[in-house]
Amino acid sequence: MTDATIANPAPAKASSPTRSAMADMWRQFRAHKGGVAGLIVFTFIVLAVYVGPYIHRVAPNQLNIREKNQWPSLAHPFGTDNLGKDMLAQVLAGGRISLAVGITAMLLALFLGTLVGVLSGYFRRLDEPLMRLTDLFLALPLLPLLLVILLLFRDTLRAAFGPETGIFILIVVVIGVTSWMHTARIVRGDVLAVKSQEFILAAKSSGMREYRIVLRHILPNVLSSIMVSATLGIASAIITESSLSFLGLGFPSDFPTWGRLLFDGANFLQLTPSRVLWPGLAISATVLSVNYMGDAIRDALDPRTLKR
């Protein structure tokens, strides 16, 4: 060994890099078996409804009276309805609409709830009126209110945007406007806890504008609650849309959703029970998987868990 080697020993191997916050959250998410199962099921449902029509090339509204009310077979894996329509094609088409309604209504409710929660929690003068408005919406009987709004504006929006687009806009707006209250309360509580922290006081002392404090410091620290509310909001919106469609106040019969398929198949339950089984199973699997994902995300974003 030379003197130069002794004087300048080879550098030791660099230690493994510190795991990032996203890696820690993913590790905690994977530790939640229900969340992983929910993610797998939800991913399968999304792939099925969007990729399935390219594999099962049957139009959902294709009529074949000679094959009506059939039980599941190789030609029709989910059977057919009373008009000979393929149930698998209808379930796949209905899934695209139900998921679109659930995600869009969730985004609207999330925006309104986050806006009200942040304003109420950060600006003291707005807290009382916004929380009383939230209590007012919470006190309203939502299902009768939804029915009244649909009956009042359904024909107007149908005439303005068409039967499908008009009902889609109406249902999304109605569900979103009546589903933001719980998110607002949760976000408000988190904002009240965050704004008393020292780094918020330091930002105020430095002269930073209020909107920049909210965007740069408040929102990132309440993101975990918003993400959990988002997952639960999808499930709630899908259930609400299915309930409205089951009552016959949702989309038209030639524009299938899972709730509408349940409504249409209820009268044929004894003749072909599979007509109710498949859309009901799709709703249950989607809602359960999203709820389990929400539980896993909540645990993964818990600061006490990330410190372990």
Coordinates of N, CA and C in Angstrom, one line a residue, residues 27-245:
R27 N -45.2 3.6 1.4 CA -44.9 2.4 2.2 C -46.0 2.2 3.3
Q28 N -46.5 3.3 3.8 CA -47.6 3.2 4.8 C -48.9 2.8 4.1
F29 N -49.1 3.2 2.9 CA -50.3 2.8 2.1 C -50.3 1.3 1.8
R30 N -49.1 0.8 1.4 CA -49.0 -0.6 1.1 C -49.2 -1.4 2.4
A31 N -48.9 -0.9 3.6 CA -49.1 -1.6 4.8 C -50.6 -1.8 5.1
H32 N -51.4 -1.0 4.5 CA -52.8 -1.1 4.8 C -53.4 -2.1 3.7
K33 N -53.7 -3.3 4.2 CA -54.2 -4.4 3.2 C -55.5 -4.0 2.6
G34 N -56.4 -3.4 3.3 CA -57.7 -3.0 2.7 C -57.5 -1.9 1.7
G35 N -56.6 -1.0 1.9 CA -56.3 0.0 0.9 C -55.7 -0.5 -0.4
V36 N -54.8 -1.5 -0.2 CA -54.2 -2.1 -1.4 C -55.3 -2.9 -2.2
A37 N -56.1 -3.6 -1.5 CA -57.2 -4.3 -2.1 C -58.1 -3.4 -2.8
G38 N -58.5 -2.3 -2.1 CA -59.3 -1.3 -2.7 C -58.7 -0.7 -4.0
L39 N -57.4 -0.4 -4.0 CA -56.8 0.2 -5.1 C -56.8 -0.8 -6.3
I40 N -56.6 -2.1 -6.0 CA -56.6 -3.1 -7.1 C -58.0 -3.2 -7.7
V41 N -59.0 -3.2 -6.8 CA -60.4 -3.4 -7.3 C -60.8 -2.1 -8.1
F42 N -60.5 -1.0 -7.6 CA -60.9 0.3 -8.3 C -60.2 0.4 -9.6
T43 N -58.9 0.1 -9.6 CA -58.2 0.1 -10.9 C -58.8 -0.9 -11.9
F44 N -59.1 -2.0 -11.4 CA -59.8 -3.0 -12.3 C -61.1 -2.5 -12.9
I45 N -61.9 -1.9 -12.0 CA -63.2 -1.3 -12.5 C -63.0 -0.2 -13.5
V46 N -62.0 0.7 -13.3 CA -61.7 1.8 -14.2 C -61.3 1.2 -15.5
L47 N -60.3 0.3 -15.5 CA -59.9 -0.3 -16.7 C -61.0 -1.1 -17.5
A48 N -61.8 -1.7 -16.7 CA -62.9 -2.5 -17.3 C -63.9 -1.6 -18.1
V49 N -64.3 -0.5 -17.4 CA -65.3 0.3 -18.1 C -64.8 1.2 -19.2
Y50 N -63.4 1.4 -19.2 CA -62.9 2.2 -20.3 C -62.2 1.4 -21.4
V51 N -61.7 0.2 -21.0 CA -61.0 -0.7 -22.0 C -61.9 -1.8 -22.4
G52 N -62.9 -2.2 -21.6 CA -63.8 -3.3 -21.9 C -64.5 -3.2 -23.2
P53 N -65.1 -2.0 -23.5 CA -65.8 -1.9 -24.8 C -65.0 -2.2 -26.0
Y54 N -63.6 -2.1 -25.9 CA -62.8 -2.4 -27.1 C -62.6 -3.9 -27.2
I55 N -62.9 -4.6 -26.1 CA -62.8 -6.1 -26.1 C -64.2 -6.7 -26.4
H56 N -65.2 -6.3 -25.6 CA -66.5 -6.7 -25.8 C -67.2 -5.7 -26.7
R57 N -67.2 -6.0 -28.0 CA -67.6 -5.0 -29.1 C -69.1 -5.2 -29.3
V58 N -69.9 -4.9 -28.3 CA -71.4 -4.9 -28.5 C -71.9 -3.6 -28.1
A59 N -72.7 -2.9 -28.9 CA -73.3 -1.6 -28.5 C -74.2 -1.8 -27.4
P60 N -74.2 -0.9 -26.4 CA -75.1 -1.0 -25.3 C -76.6 -0.9 -25.6
N61 N -76.9 -0.1 -26.7 CA -78.3 0.1 -27.1 C -78.7 -0.8 -28.2
Q62 N -77.9 -1.8 -28.6 CA -78.3 -2.7 -29.7 C -79.4 -3.6 -29.3
L63 N -80.5 -3.6 -30.0 CA -81.7 -4.4 -29.7 C -81.7 -5.7 -30.4
N64 N -82.2 -6.7 -29.7 CA -82.3 -8.0 -30.3 C -83.4 -8.8 -29.6
I65 N -84.7 -8.5 -30.1 CA -85.8 -9.0 -29.3 C -85.8 -10.6 -29.2
R66 N -85.2 -11.2 -30.2 CA -85.2 -12.7 -30.1 C -84.4 -13.2 -29.0
E67 N -83.5 -12.4 -28.4 CA -82.6 -12.9 -27.3 C -82.9 -12.1 -26.0
K68 N -84.1 -11.7 -25.9 CA -84.5 -11.0 -24.7 C -84.6 -11.9 -23.4
N69 N -84.3 -11.2 -22.3 CA -84.4 -11.9 -21.0 C -83.6 -13.2 -20.9
Q70 N -82.4 -13.2 -21.4 CA -81.6 -14.4 -21.4 C -80.7 -14.3 -20.1
W71 N -80.4 -15.5 -19.6 CA -79.4 -15.7 -18.5 C -78.0 -15.5 -19.1
P72 N -77.0 -15.4 -18.2 CA -75.6 -15.3 -18.7 C -75.2 -16.4 -19.5
S73 N -74.5 -16.1 -20.6 CA -74.0 -17.1 -21.6 C -72.7 -16.6 -22.1
L74 N -72.1 -17.5 -23.0 CA -70.9 -17.1 -23.7 C -71.1 -15.8 -24.6
A75 N -72.2 -15.8 -25.3 CA -72.5 -14.6 -26.1 C -72.8 -13.4 -25.3
H76 N -73.5 -13.6 -24.2 CA -73.8 -12.5 -23.3 C -73.5 -12.8 -21.9
P77 N -72.2 -12.5 -21.5 CA -71.7 -12.9 -20.2 C -72.6 -12.5 -19.0
F78 N -73.3 -11.3 -19.1 CA -74.1 -10.8 -18.0 C -75.6 -11.0 -18.4
G79 N -75.9 -11.7 -19.5 CA -77.3 -11.9 -19.9 C -77.8 -10.7 -20.7
T80 N -79.1 -10.7 -20.9 CA -79.8 -9.6 -21.7 C -81.0 -9.1 -20.9
D81 N -81.5 -7.9 -21.4 CA -82.6 -7.3 -20.7 C -83.9 -7.7 -21.5
N82 N -85.0 -7.0 -21.2 CA -86.3 -7.4 -21.8 C -86.4 -6.9 -23.3
L83 N -85.4 -6.1 -23.7 CA -85.4 -5.7 -25.1 C -84.2 -6.4 -25.9
G84 N -83.5 -7.3 -25.2 CA -82.4 -8.0 -25.9 C -81.1 -7.3 -25.9
K85 N -81.0 -6.2 -25.1 CA -79.8 -5.5 -25.0 C -78.8 -6.2 -24.1
D86 N -77.5 -6.2 -24.5 CA -76.5 -6.9 -23.8 C -76.2 -6.2 -22.4
M87 N -76.3 -6.9 -21.3 CA -76.2 -6.3 -20.0 C -74.7 -6.0 -19.7
L88 N -73.8 -6.7 -20.2 CA -72.4 -6.4 -20.0 C -72.0 -5.1 -20.6
A89 N -72.5 -4.9 -21.9 CA -72.2 -3.6 -22.6 C -72.9 -2.4 -21.8
Q90 N -74.0 -2.7 -21.3 CA -74.7 -1.6 -20.5 C -74.0 -1.3 -19.2
V91 N -73.6 -2.3 -18.5 CA -72.9 -2.1 -17.3 C -71.6 -1.3 -17.5
L92 N -70.9 -1.7 -18.6 CA -69.6 -1.0 -18.9 C -69.9 0.5 -19.3
A93 N -70.9 0.7 -20.1 CA -71.3 2.1 -20.4 C -71.8 2.9 -19.2
G94 N -72.6 2.2 -18.4 CA -73.1 2.9 -17.2 C -72.0 3.2 -16.2
G95 N -70.9 2.4 -16.2 CA -69.8 2.6 -15.3 C -69.1 3.9 -15.7
R96 N -68.9 4.1 -17.0 CA -68.2 5.3 -17.4 C -69.0 6.6 -17.0
I97 N -70.3 6.5 -17.1 CA -71.1 7.7 -16.7 C -71.1 7.9 -15.2
S98 N -71.3 6.8 -14.4 CA -71.3 6.9 -13.0 C -70.0 7.4 -12.4
L99 N -68.9 6.9 -13.0 CA -67.6 7.4 -12.5 C -67.4 8.8 -12.9
A100 N -67.8 9.2 -14.1 CA -67.7 10.6 -14.5 C -68.5 11.5 -13.6
V101 N -69.7 11.1 -13.2 CA -70.5 11.9 -12.3 C -69.9 12.0 -11.0
G102 N -69.4 10.8 -10.5 CA -68.8 10.8 -9.1 C -67.6 11.7 -9.0
I103 N -66.7 11.6 -10.0 CA -65.4 12.3 -10.0 C -65.7 13.8 -10.1
T104 N -66.6 14.2 -11.1 CA -66.8 15.6 -11.4 C -67.6 16.2 -10.2
A105 N -68.6 15.6 -9.6 CA -69.3 16.1 -8.5 C -68.4 16.2 -7.3
M106 N -67.5 15.2 -7.1 CA -66.5 15.3 -6.0 C -65.6 16.5 -6.2
L107 N -65.1 16.8 -7.4 CA -64.2 18.0 -7.6 C -65.0 19.3 -7.2
L108 N -66.2 19.4 -7.6 CA -67.0 20.6 -7.3 C -67.2 20.7 -5.8
A109 N -67.6 19.6 -5.2 CA -67.8 19.7 -3.7 C -66.5 19.9 -3.0
L110 N -65.4 19.4 -3.5 CA -64.1 19.6 -2.9 C -63.7 21.0 -3.0
F111 N -63.9 21.6 -4.1 CA -63.5 23.0 -4.3 C -64.4 23.9 -3.4
L112 N -65.7 23.7 -3.3 CA -66.5 24.6 -2.5 C -66.2 24.3 -1.0
G113 N -66.0 23.1 -0.6 CA -65.7 22.8 0.8 C -64.3 23.3 1.2
T114 N -63.3 23.2 0.4 CA -62.0 23.7 0.7 C -62.0 25.3 0.8
L115 N -62.7 25.9 -0.2 CA -62.8 27.3 -0.2 C -63.5 27.9 1.1
V116 N -64.6 27.3 1.4 CA -65.3 27.7 2.6 C -64.5 27.4 3.9
G117 N -63.9 26.2 3.9 CA -63.1 25.8 5.1 C -61.9 26.7 5.3
V118 N -61.2 27.0 4.3 CA -60.0 27.9 4.4 C -60.4 29.3 4.8
L119 N -61.4 29.9 4.1 CA -61.8 31.2 4.4 C -62.3 31.3 5.9
S120 N -63.1 30.3 6.3 CA -63.7 30.3 7.6 C -62.6 30.1 8.7
G121 N -61.6 29.3 8.4 CA -60.6 29.0 9.4 C -59.6 30.1 9.5
Y122 N -59.2 30.7 8.4 CA -58.1 31.7 8.4 C -58.6 33.1 8.7
F123 N -59.7 33.5 8.1 CA -60.2 34.9 8.4 C -61.3 34.8 9.4
R124 N -61.0 35.4 10.6 CA -61.9 35.3 11.7 C -63.2 36.0 11.5
R125 N -63.2 37.1 10.7 CA -64.5 37.8 10.5 C -65.5 37.0 9.6
L126 N -64.9 36.0 8.9 CA -65.8 35.2 8.0 C -66.2 33.9 8.6
D127 N -65.7 33.6 9.8 CA -65.9 32.3 10.4 C -67.4 32.1 10.7
E128 N -68.0 33.1 11.4 CA -69.3 33.0 11.9 C -70.3 32.9 10.8
P129 N -70.4 33.8 9.8 CA -71.4 33.6 8.7 C -71.2 32.4 7.9
L130 N -69.9 32.0 7.6 CA -69.7 30.8 6.8 C -70.1 29.5 7.5
M131 N -69.8 29.5 8.8 CA -70.2 28.3 9.5 C -71.7 28.2 9.7
R132 N -72.4 29.3 9.9 CA -73.9 29.3 9.9 C -74.5 28.9 8.6
L133 N -73.8 29.3 7.5 CA -74.3 28.8 6.2 C -74.1 27.3 6.1
T134 N -72.9 26.8 6.6 CA -72.7 25.4 6.5 C -73.7 24.6 7.4
D135 N -74.1 25.2 8.5 CA -75.1 24.5 9.4 C -76.4 24.5 8.7
L136 N -76.7 25.6 8.0 CA -78.0 25.7 7.2 C -78.1 24.6 6.2
F137 N -77.0 24.4 5.4 CA -77.0 23.3 4.4 C -77.1 21.9 5.1
L138 N -76.4 21.8 6.2 CA -76.5 20.5 6.9 C -77.9 20.2 7.5
A139 N -78.6 21.2 7.8 CA -80.0 21.0 8.3 C -81.0 20.7 7.3
L140 N -80.7 21.0 6.0 CA -81.6 20.8 4.9 C -81.8 19.3 4.7
P141 N -83.1 18.8 4.4 CA -83.3 17.4 4.0 C -82.8 17.3 2.6
L142 N -81.7 16.6 2.4 CA -81.0 16.6 1.1 C -81.8 15.9 0.0
L143 N -82.3 14.7 0.3 CA -83.0 14.0 -0.8 C -84.2 14.7 -1.3
P144 N -85.1 15.2 -0.4 CA -86.2 16.0 -1.0 C -85.8 17.2 -1.7
L145 N -84.7 17.8 -1.2 CA -84.2 19.0 -1.9 C -83.7 18.6 -3.3
L146 N -83.0 17.5 -3.4 CA -82.5 17.1 -4.7 C -83.6 16.8 -5.6
L147 N -84.7 16.2 -5.1 CA -85.8 15.8 -6.0 C -86.5 17.1 -6.5
V148 N -86.7 18.1 -5.6 CA -87.3 19.3 -6.0 C -86.5 20.1 -7.1
I149 N -85.1 20.1 -6.9 CA -84.3 20.8 -7.8 C -84.3 20.1 -9.2
L150 N -84.3 18.8 -9.2 CA -84.3 18.1 -10.4 C -85.6 18.3 -11.2
L151 N -86.7 18.3 -10.5 CA -88.0 18.5 -11.1 C -88.1 19.9 -11.7
L152 N -87.5 20.9 -11.0 CA -87.6 22.3 -11.4 C -86.8 22.6 -12.6
F153 N -85.6 22.1 -12.7 CA -84.6 22.5 -13.7 C -84.3 21.5 -14.8
R154 N -84.9 20.3 -14.6 CA -84.6 19.2 -15.6 C -84.9 19.6 -17.0
D155 N -86.2 20.0 -17.2 CA -86.6 20.3 -18.6 C -85.9 21.5 -19.2
T156 N -85.6 22.5 -18.4 CA -84.9 23.7 -18.9 C -83.5 23.3 -19.4
L157 N -82.7 22.5 -18.6 CA -81.4 22.1 -19.0 C -81.4 21.1 -20.2
R158 N -82.4 20.3 -20.2 CA -82.5 19.4 -21.3 C -82.7 20.2 -22.6
A159 N -83.5 21.2 -22.6 CA -83.8 22.0 -23.8 C -82.5 22.8 -24.2
A160 N -81.7 23.2 -23.2 CA -80.6 24.1 -23.5 C -79.4 23.3 -23.9
F161 N -79.1 22.1 -23.3 CA -77.9 21.3 -23.6 C -78.1 20.0 -24.2
G162 N -79.4 19.6 -24.3 CA -79.7 18.2 -24.8 C -80.0 17.3 -23.6
P163 N -80.7 16.2 -23.9 CA -81.2 15.3 -22.8 C -80.1 14.7 -21.9
E164 N -78.9 14.3 -22.6 CA -77.9 13.7 -21.8 C -77.0 14.7 -21.1
T165 N -76.5 15.7 -21.8 CA -75.6 16.7 -21.3 C -76.3 17.6 -20.2
G166 N -77.5 17.9 -20.5 CA -78.3 18.7 -19.5 C -78.5 18.0 -18.2
I167 N -78.9 16.7 -18.2 CA -79.0 16.0 -17.0 C -77.7 15.8 -16.3
F168 N -76.6 15.5 -17.1 CA -75.3 15.4 -16.5 C -74.9 16.6 -15.7
I169 N -75.1 17.8 -16.3 CA -74.7 19.0 -15.6 C -75.6 19.2 -14.4
L170 N -76.9 19.0 -14.5 CA -77.8 19.2 -13.4 C -77.4 18.3 -12.2
I171 N -77.2 17.0 -12.5 CA -76.9 16.1 -11.4 C -75.6 16.4 -10.8
V172 N -74.6 16.7 -11.6 CA -73.2 17.0 -11.0 C -73.3 18.3 -10.1
V173 N -74.0 19.3 -10.6 CA -74.1 20.6 -9.8 C -74.9 20.3 -8.6
V174 N -76.0 19.6 -8.7 CA -76.8 19.4 -7.5 C -76.1 18.6 -6.4
I175 N -75.4 17.5 -6.9 CA -74.7 16.7 -5.9 C -73.5 17.5 -5.3
G176 N -72.8 18.2 -6.1 CA -71.6 19.0 -5.7 C -72.0 20.1 -4.7
V177 N -73.1 20.8 -5.0 CA -73.5 21.9 -4.2 C -74.1 21.5 -2.8
T178 N -74.6 20.2 -2.7 CA -75.1 19.7 -1.5 C -74.2 18.7 -0.8
S179 N -72.9 18.7 -1.1 CA -72.0 17.7 -0.5 C -70.7 18.3 0.0
W180 N -70.6 19.6 0.1 CA -69.4 20.3 0.5 C -69.2 20.5 2.0
M181 N -70.3 20.3 2.7 CA -70.3 20.8 4.1 C -69.3 20.1 5.0
H182 N -69.3 18.8 4.9 CA -68.3 18.0 5.8 C -66.9 18.3 5.5
T183 N -66.6 18.5 4.2 CA -65.2 18.9 3.8 C -64.9 20.3 4.4
A184 N -65.8 21.2 4.4 CA -65.6 22.5 4.9 C -65.3 22.5 6.4
R185 N -66.0 21.7 7.1 CA -65.8 21.6 8.6 C -64.4 21.0 8.9
I186 N -64.1 19.9 8.1 CA -62.8 19.3 8.4 C -61.6 20.2 8.1
V187 N -61.7 20.9 6.9 CA -60.7 21.8 6.5 C -60.6 23.0 7.5
R188 N -61.7 23.5 7.9 CA -61.7 24.6 8.9 C -60.9 24.2 10.1
G189 N -61.2 23.0 10.6 CA -60.5 22.6 11.9 C -59.0 22.5 11.7
D190 N -58.6 22.0 10.5 CA -57.1 21.9 10.2 C -56.5 23.3 10.1
V191 N -57.2 24.2 9.4 CA -56.7 25.5 9.2 C -56.5 26.2 10.6
L192 N -57.5 26.1 11.5 CA -57.4 26.7 12.8 C -56.1 26.2 13.5
A193 N -55.8 24.9 13.3 CA -54.7 24.3 14.0 C -53.4 24.8 13.4
V194 N -53.4 24.9 12.1 CA -52.1 25.3 11.4 C -51.8 26.7 11.5
K195 N -52.8 27.6 11.5 CA -52.5 29.0 11.5 C -51.9 29.6 12.8
S196 N -52.0 28.8 13.8 CA -51.4 29.2 15.1 C -49.9 28.7 15.2
Q197 N -49.4 28.0 14.2 CA -48.1 27.5 14.3 C -47.1 28.7 14.1
E198 N -45.8 28.4 14.5 CA -44.8 29.5 14.5 C -44.5 29.9 13.1
F199 N -44.4 29.0 12.2 CA -44.0 29.4 10.8 C -45.0 30.3 10.1
I200 N -46.3 30.2 10.5 CA -47.3 31.1 10.0 C -47.1 32.5 10.6
L201 N -46.9 32.5 11.9 CA -46.6 33.8 12.5 C -45.4 34.5 11.9
A202 N -44.3 33.7 11.6 CA -43.1 34.2 11.0 C -43.4 34.8 9.6
A203 N -44.3 34.0 8.9 CA -44.6 34.5 7.5 C -45.4 35.8 7.6
K204 N -46.3 36.0 8.6 CA -47.0 37.2 8.7 C -46.1 38.3 9.1
S205 N -45.1 38.0 10.0 CA -44.2 39.1 10.5 C -43.3 39.6 9.3
S206 N -43.0 38.7 8.4 CA -42.1 39.1 7.3 C -42.9 39.9 6.2
G207 N -44.1 40.1 6.4 CA -44.9 41.0 5.5 C -45.5 40.2 4.3
M208 N -45.5 38.9 4.3 CA -46.1 38.1 3.2 C -47.6 38.4 3.1
R209 N -48.1 38.5 1.9 CA -49.5 38.7 1.7 C -50.3 37.5 2.2
E210 N -51.6 37.8 2.5 CA -52.4 36.8 3.1 C -52.7 35.7 2.1
Y211 N -52.9 36.0 0.8 CA -53.2 35.0 -0.2 C -52.0 34.0 -0.4
R212 N -50.8 34.6 -0.3 CA -49.6 33.8 -0.5 C -49.4 32.9 0.7
I213 N -49.7 33.3 1.9 CA -49.7 32.5 3.1 C -50.6 31.3 3.0
V214 N -51.8 31.6 2.5 CA -52.8 30.5 2.3 C -52.3 29.5 1.3
L215 N -51.8 30.0 0.1 CA -51.4 29.1 -0.9 C -50.1 28.3 -0.6
R216 N -49.2 29.0 0.0 CA -47.9 28.4 0.2 C -47.7 27.6 1.5
H217 N -48.5 28.0 2.5 CA -48.3 27.4 3.9 C -49.6 26.7 4.4
I218 N -50.8 27.3 4.2 CA -52.0 26.7 4.7 C -52.4 25.5 3.9
L219 N -52.6 25.6 2.6 CA -53.2 24.6 1.8 C -52.3 23.3 1.8
P220 N -50.9 23.4 1.7 CA -50.1 22.2 1.7 C -50.3 21.4 3.0
N221 N -50.6 22.1 4.1 CA -50.7 21.4 5.4 C -52.0 20.9 5.7
V222 N -53.0 21.2 4.9 CA -54.3 20.6 5.0 C -54.6 19.6 3.9
L223 N -53.6 19.4 3.1 CA -53.8 18.5 1.9 C -54.3 17.1 2.2
S224 N -53.8 16.6 3.3 CA -54.2 15.2 3.7 C -55.7 15.1 3.9
S225 N -56.2 16.1 4.6 CA -57.7 16.0 4.9 C -58.5 16.2 3.6
I226 N -57.9 17.0 2.7 CA -58.6 17.2 1.4 C -58.6 15.9 0.6
M227 N -57.5 15.2 0.6 CA -57.4 14.0 -0.2 C -58.3 12.9 0.3
V228 N -58.4 12.8 1.6 CA -59.3 11.8 2.2 C -60.8 12.2 1.9
S229 N -61.1 13.5 2.0 CA -62.4 13.9 1.6 C -62.7 13.6 0.1
A230 N -61.7 13.7 -0.7 CA -61.9 13.5 -2.1 C -62.3 12.0 -2.4
T231 N -61.6 11.1 -1.8 CA -61.9 9.7 -2.0 C -63.3 9.4 -1.5
L232 N -63.7 9.9 -0.3 CA -65.0 9.6 0.2 C -66.1 10.3 -0.6
G233 N -65.7 11.5 -1.2 CA -66.7 12.2 -2.0 C -67.1 11.5 -3.2
I234 N -66.1 10.7 -3.8 CA -66.5 9.9 -5.0 C -67.5 8.9 -4.7
A235 N -67.3 8.2 -3.6 CA -68.3 7.2 -3.2 C -69.6 7.8 -2.9
S236 N -69.6 8.9 -2.2 CA -70.9 9.5 -1.8 C -71.6 10.0 -3.1
A237 N -70.9 10.5 -4.0 CA -71.5 11.0 -5.3 C -72.1 9.9 -6.1
I238 N -71.4 8.8 -6.2 CA -71.9 7.6 -6.9 C -73.2 7.1 -6.3
I239 N -73.2 7.0 -5.0 CA -74.4 6.5 -4.3 C -75.6 7.4 -4.5
T240 N -75.3 8.8 -4.4 CA -76.4 9.7 -4.6 C -76.9 9.7 -6.0
E241 N -76.0 9.6 -7.0 CA -76.5 9.5 -8.4 C -77.3 8.2 -8.6
S242 N -76.8 7.1 -8.0 CA -77.5 5.8 -8.2 C -78.9 5.9 -7.5
S243 N -79.0 6.6 -6.4 CA -80.3 6.7 -5.7 C -81.3 7.5 -6.6
L244 N -80.8 8.6 -7.2 CA -81.7 9.4 -8.0 C -82.1 8.7 -9.3
S245 N -81.2 8.0 -9.9 CA -81.5 7.2 -11.1 C -82.5 6.1 -10.7

